[in-house]
PDB file of C-alpha atoms and ligand atoms in Angstrom:
ATOM      1  CA  UNK A  27     187.458 154.623 174.840  1.00 89.00           C
ATOM      2  CA  UNK A  28     185.535 155.734 171.671  1.00 97.00           C
ATOM      3  CA  UNK A  29     186.244 152.365 170.097  1.00 97.00           C
ATOM      4  CA  UNK A  30     184.490 150.600 173.032  1.00 98.00           C
ATOM      5  CA  UNK A  31     181.531 153.006 172.638  1.00 98.00           C
ATOM      6  CA  UNK A  32     181.184 151.941 168.991  1.00 98.00           C
ATOM      7  CA  UNK A  33     181.452 148.242 169.889  1.00 98.00           C
ATOM      8  CA  UNK A  34     178.977 148.375 172.771  1.00 98.00           C
ATOM      9  CA  UNK A  35     176.464 150.525 170.798  1.00 98.00           C
ATOM     10  CA  UNK A  36     176.737 147.992 167.939  1.00 98.00           C
ATOM     11  CA  UNK A  37     175.765 145.190 170.249  1.00 98.00           C
ATOM     12  CA  UNK A  38     172.778 147.195 171.585  1.00 98.00           C
ATOM     13  CA  UNK A  39     171.539 147.851 168.014  1.00 98.00           C
ATOM     14  CA  UNK A  40     172.188 144.246 167.184  1.00 98.00           C
ATOM     15  CA  UNK A  41     169.920 143.152 170.006  1.00 98.00           C
ATOM     16  CA  UNK A  42     167.196 145.557 168.906  1.00 98.00           C
ATOM     17  CA  UNK A  43     167.465 144.618 165.182  1.00 98.00           C
ATOM     18  CA  UNK A  44     167.517 140.839 165.870  1.00 98.00           C
ATOM     19  CA  UNK A  45     164.609 141.130 168.316  1.00 98.00           C
ATOM     20  CA  UNK A  46     162.619 142.967 165.606  1.00 98.00           C
ATOM     21  CA  UNK A  47     163.591 140.118 163.238  1.00 98.00           C
ATOM     22  CA  UNK A  48     162.258 137.523 165.676  1.00 98.00           C
ATOM     23  CA  UNK A  49     159.118 139.558 166.227  1.00 98.00           C
ATOM     24  CA  UNK A  50     158.569 139.824 162.456  1.00 98.00           C
ATOM     25  CA  UNK A  51     159.118 136.042 161.957  1.00 98.00           C
ATOM     26  CA  UNK A  52     156.856 135.113 164.883  1.00 98.00           C
ATOM     27  CA  UNK A  53     154.038 137.474 163.797  1.00 98.00           C
ATOM     28  CA  UNK A  54     154.324 136.594 160.071  1.00 98.00           C
ATOM     29  CA  UNK A  55     154.278 140.302 159.460  1.00 98.00           C
ATOM     30  CA  UNK A  56     157.414 141.389 157.546  1.00 98.00           C
ATOM     31  CA  UNK A  57     156.197 144.956 156.850  1.00 98.00           C
ATOM     32  CA  UNK A  58     159.053 146.549 158.816  1.00 98.00           C
ATOM     33  CA  UNK A  59     161.810 144.316 157.399  1.00 98.00           C
ATOM     34  CA  UNK A  60     163.658 147.333 155.856  1.00 98.00           C
ATOM     35  CA  UNK A  61     163.767 148.884 159.376  1.00 98.00           C
ATOM     36  CA  UNK A  62     165.140 145.575 160.738  1.00 98.00           C
ATOM     37  CA  UNK A  63     167.684 145.454 157.891  1.00 98.00           C
ATOM     38  CA  UNK A  64     168.929 149.043 158.503  1.00 98.00           C
ATOM     39  CA  UNK A  65     169.206 148.730 162.290  1.00 98.00           C
ATOM     40  CA  UNK A  66     171.194 145.501 161.776  1.00 98.00           C
ATOM     41  CA  UNK A  67     173.445 146.710 158.961  1.00 98.00           C
ATOM     42  CA  UNK A  68     174.052 150.361 159.967  1.00 98.00           C
ATOM     43  CA  UNK A  69     173.804 149.693 163.661  1.00 98.00           C
ATOM     44  CA  UNK A  70     175.223 146.282 164.395  1.00 98.00           C
ATOM     45  CA  UNK A  71     177.470 145.707 161.411  1.00 98.00           C
ATOM     46  CA  UNK A  72     178.505 149.297 160.619  1.00 98.00           C
ATOM     47  CA  UNK A  73     179.132 150.457 164.165  1.00 98.00           C
ATOM     48  CA  UNK A  74     181.020 147.256 165.003  1.00 98.00           C
ATOM     49  CA  UNK A  75     183.251 147.611 162.035  1.00 98.00           C
ATOM     50  CA  UNK A  76     184.059 151.212 162.936  1.00 98.00           C
ATOM     51  CA  UNK A  77     184.808 150.067 166.534  1.00 98.00           C
ATOM     52  CA  UNK A  78     187.174 147.445 165.219  1.00 98.00           C
ATOM     53  CA  UNK A  79     188.865 150.050 162.988  1.00 97.00           C
ATOM     54  CA  UNK A  80     189.389 152.456 165.924  1.00 97.00           C
ATOM     55  CA  UNK A  81     190.610 149.579 168.137  1.00 97.00           C
ATOM     56  CA  UNK A  82     193.249 148.593 165.573  1.00 96.00           C
ATOM     57  CA  UNK A  83     194.123 152.176 164.559  1.00 96.00           C
ATOM     58  CA  UNK A  84     194.610 154.099 167.793  1.00 96.00           C
ATOM     59  CA  UNK A  85     196.038 157.038 165.884  1.00 96.00           C
ATOM     60  CA  UNK A  86     192.567 157.576 164.470  1.00 97.00           C
ATOM     61  CA  UNK A  87     191.063 157.947 167.880  1.00 97.00           C
ATOM     62  CA  UNK A  88     190.403 161.616 168.694  1.00 97.00           C
ATOM     63  CA  UNK A  89     187.936 164.429 168.123  1.00 98.00           C
ATOM     64  CA  UNK A  90     186.960 163.282 164.603  1.00 98.00           C
ATOM     65  CA  UNK A  91     186.215 159.781 165.869  1.00 98.00           C
ATOM     66  CA  UNK A  92     184.087 161.147 168.737  1.00 98.00           C
ATOM     67  CA  UNK A  93     182.121 163.396 166.378  1.00 98.00           C
ATOM     68  CA  UNK A  94     181.719 160.420 164.035  1.00 98.00           C
ATOM     69  CA  UNK A  95     180.230 158.346 166.921  1.00 98.00           C
ATOM     70  CA  UNK A  96     177.584 160.893 167.895  1.00 98.00           C
ATOM     71  CA  UNK A  97     176.628 161.773 164.340  1.00 98.00           C
ATOM     72  CA  UNK A  98     176.286 158.111 163.500  1.00 98.00           C
ATOM     73  CA  UNK A  99     174.117 157.350 166.548  1.00 98.00           C
ATOM     74  CA  UNK A 100     171.887 160.446 165.938  1.00 98.00           C
ATOM     75  CA  UNK A 101     171.574 159.417 162.257  1.00 98.00           C
ATOM     76  CA  UNK A 102     170.486 155.866 163.040  1.00 98.00           C
ATOM     77  CA  UNK A 103     168.054 156.953 165.721  1.00 98.00           C
ATOM     78  CA  UNK A 104     166.409 159.283 163.206  1.00 98.00           C
ATOM     79  CA  UNK A 105     166.587 157.072 160.050  1.00 98.00           C
ATOM     80  CA  UNK A 106     165.047 153.950 161.699  1.00 98.00           C
ATOM     81  CA  UNK A 107     161.733 155.497 162.735  1.00 98.00           C
ATOM     82  CA  UNK A 108     161.734 157.482 159.539  1.00 98.00           C
ATOM     83  CA  UNK A 109     161.862 154.305 157.406  1.00 98.00           C
ATOM     84  CA  UNK A 110     159.110 152.800 159.632  1.00 98.00           C
ATOM     85  CA  UNK A 111     157.003 155.975 159.084  1.00 98.00           C
ATOM     86  CA  UNK A 112     157.634 155.982 155.348  1.00 98.00           C
ATOM     87  CA  UNK A 113     156.630 152.300 155.010  1.00 98.00           C
ATOM     88  CA  UNK A 114     153.440 152.957 157.023  1.00 98.00           C
ATOM     89  CA  UNK A 115     152.742 155.947 154.736  1.00 98.00           C
ATOM     90  CA  UNK A 116     152.739 158.373 157.696  1.00 98.00           C
ATOM     91  CA  UNK A 117     153.233 161.982 156.478  1.00 98.00           C
ATOM     92  CA  UNK A 118     156.366 162.640 158.511  1.00 98.00           C
ATOM     93  CA  UNK A 119     157.983 159.265 157.560  1.00 98.00           C
ATOM     94  CA  UNK A 120     159.759 160.104 154.292  1.00 98.00           C
ATOM     95  CA  UNK A 121     161.176 163.515 155.450  1.00 98.00           C
ATOM     96  CA  UNK A 122     162.439 162.022 158.710  1.00 98.00           C
ATOM     97  CA  UNK A 123     164.006 159.127 156.796  1.00 98.00           C
ATOM     98  CA  UNK A 124     165.587 161.649 154.427  1.00 98.00           C
ATOM     99  CA  UNK A 125     167.073 163.744 157.300  1.00 98.00           C
ATOM    100  CA  UNK A 126     168.329 160.576 158.990  1.00 98.00           C
ATOM    101  CA  UNK A 127     169.912 159.345 155.738  1.00 98.00           C
ATOM    102  CA  UNK A 128     171.795 162.598 155.261  1.00 98.00           C
ATOM    103  CA  UNK A 129     173.064 162.531 158.853  1.00 98.00           C
ATOM    104  CA  UNK A 130     174.079 158.896 158.405  1.00 98.00           C
ATOM    105  CA  UNK A 131     175.955 159.862 155.213  1.00 98.00           C
ATOM    106  CA  UNK A 132     177.765 162.720 157.030  1.00 98.00           C
ATOM    107  CA  UNK A 133     178.811 160.195 159.749  1.00 98.00           C
ATOM    108  CA  UNK A 134     180.178 157.873 157.075  1.00 98.00           C
ATOM    109  CA  UNK A 135     182.076 160.753 155.414  1.00 98.00           C
ATOM    110  CA  UNK A 136     183.666 161.523 158.841  1.00 98.00           C
ATOM    111  CA  UNK A 137     184.619 157.836 159.039  1.00 98.00           C
ATOM    112  CA  UNK A 138     185.962 157.964 155.537  1.00 98.00           C
ATOM    113  CA  UNK A 139     188.228 160.876 156.426  1.00 98.00           C
ATOM    114  CA  UNK A 140     189.557 158.875 159.363  1.00 98.00           C
ATOM    115  CA  UNK A 141     190.111 155.734 157.340  1.00 98.00           C
ATOM    116  CA  UNK A 142     191.905 157.563 154.527  1.00 97.00           C
ATOM    117  CA  UNK A 143     194.170 159.453 157.059  1.00 97.00           C
ATOM    118  CA  UNK A 144     195.054 156.469 159.261  1.00 97.00           C
ATOM    119  CA  UNK A 145     194.557 153.194 157.537  1.00 93.00           C
ATOM    120  CA  UNK A 146     198.154 153.155 156.297  1.00 89.00           C
ATOM    121  CA  UNK A 147     199.589 153.536 159.780  1.00 79.00           C
ATOM    122  CA  UNK A 148     200.916 150.793 162.034  1.00 68.00           C
ATOM    123  CA  UNK A 149     198.036 149.003 163.782  1.00 69.00           C
ATOM    124  CA  UNK A 150     197.594 147.838 167.373  1.00 63.00           C
ATOM    125  CA  UNK A 151     198.190 144.208 168.204  1.00 57.00           C
ATOM    126  CA  UNK A 152     195.105 143.691 170.458  1.00 50.00           C
TER     127      UNK A 152
HETATM  128  C1  HEM B  15     167.774 137.003 165.217  1.00 63.05           C
HETATM  129  C2  HEM B  15     168.216 137.265 164.063  1.00 63.05           C
HETATM  130  C3  HEM B  15     167.398 137.648 162.849  1.00 63.05           C
HETATM  131  C4  HEM B  15     166.109 137.291 162.546  1.00 63.05           C
HETATM  132  C5  HEM B  15     165.092 136.464 163.349  1.00 63.05           C
HETATM  133  C6  HEM B  15     165.760 137.924 161.248  1.00 63.05           C
HETATM  134  C7  HEM B  15     164.515 137.840 160.581  1.00 63.05           C
HETATM  135  C8  HEM B  15     164.263 138.414 159.398  1.00 63.05           C
HETATM  136  C9  HEM B  15     162.934 138.329 158.702  1.00 63.05           C
HETATM  137  C10 HEM B  15     161.741 137.601 159.169  1.00 63.05           C
HETATM  138  C11 HEM B  15     163.019 139.018 157.574  1.00 63.05           C
HETATM  139  C12 HEM B  15     161.994 139.325 156.532  1.00 63.05           C
HETATM  140  C13 HEM B  15     162.171 138.305 155.353  1.00 63.05           C
HETATM  141  C14 HEM B  15     161.216 138.573 154.189  1.00 63.05           C
HETATM  142  O1  HEM B  15     160.266 139.339 154.313  1.00 63.05           O
HETATM  143  O2  HEM B  15     161.401 137.905 153.130  1.00 63.05           O
HETATM  144  C15 HEM B  15     164.415 139.572 157.506  1.00 63.05           C
HETATM  145  C16 HEM B  15     164.913 140.328 156.402  1.00 63.05           C
HETATM  146  C17 HEM B  15     166.202 140.844 156.412  1.00 63.05           C
HETATM  147  N1  HEM B  15     167.200 140.750 157.367  1.00 63.05           N
HETATM  148 FE1  HEM B  15     166.970 139.728 159.067  1.00 63.05          FE
HETATM  149  N2  HEM B  15     166.922 138.587 160.806  1.00 63.05           N
HETATM  150  C18 HEM B  15     167.848 138.445 161.750  1.00 63.05           C
HETATM  151  C19 HEM B  15     169.118 138.981 161.713  1.00 63.05           C
HETATM  152  C20 HEM B  15     169.671 139.854 160.689  1.00 63.05           C
HETATM  153  C21 HEM B  15     170.957 140.404 160.646  1.00 63.05           C
HETATM  154  C22 HEM B  15     172.074 140.193 161.719  1.00 63.05           C
HETATM  155  C23 HEM B  15     170.986 141.126 159.504  1.00 63.05           C
HETATM  156  C24 HEM B  15     172.092 141.947 158.954  1.00 63.05           C
HETATM  157  C25 HEM B  15     173.313 142.117 159.549  1.00 63.05           C
HETATM  158  C26 HEM B  15     169.827 140.991 158.800  1.00 63.05           C
HETATM  159  C27 HEM B  15     169.479 141.591 157.549  1.00 63.05           C
HETATM  160  C28 HEM B  15     168.298 141.422 156.933  1.00 63.05           C
HETATM  161  C29 HEM B  15     168.043 142.025 155.636  1.00 63.05           C
HETATM  162  C30 HEM B  15     169.042 142.752 154.768  1.00 63.05           C
HETATM  163  C31 HEM B  15     166.706 141.635 155.288  1.00 63.05           C
HETATM  164  C32 HEM B  15     165.936 142.005 153.981  1.00 63.05           C
HETATM  165  C33 HEM B  15     165.234 143.282 154.224  1.00 63.05           C
HETATM  166  C34 HEM B  15     164.296 143.661 153.080  1.00 63.05           C
HETATM  167  O3  HEM B  15     164.182 142.953 152.102  1.00 63.05           O
HETATM  168  O4  HEM B  15     163.677 144.751 153.137  1.00 63.05           O
HETATM  169  N3  HEM B  15     168.924 140.209 159.573  1.00 63.05           N
HETATM  170  N4  HEM B  15     165.112 139.217 158.610  1.00 63.05           N
END
């Protein structure tokens, strides 16, 4: 279940990130390209990789994985506008990006605990 949430959220963030990329290309305005990059890499790539890990390592699915999911989503939802605000030199931008980055790091540490605990275990076949 939690693996599917990761995979589906990754697709949603991929759609948002790629749409922003197309918008930037079409408008010839690449100002927000770091926002695009972070949505695609943390959102699409990172969440999808985590989803694949939880799919193939069912023993890692549990409370820690669920907390990882929510912390990761909250972190990304905060860091993305924070980076945009920082680029646009808005006063709240850098602090919000900083808070989002710390939450994103916490999410990754939770993932790291799961990977270190369970990556050596027998994996699922599908
Ligand atoms: C529809 C798909 C995509 C489009 C149209 C697109 C478009 C763009 C554009 C226009 C730029 C700015 C280039 C520049 O200023 O030199 C850019 C930068 C970038 N994109 Fe994409 N992109 C797409 C998908 C992706 C994906 C899937 C990823 C990562 C998984 C990605 C990662 C990046 C990175 C890392 C940068 C550089 C950001 C920076 O230098 O601050 N892009 N993209």
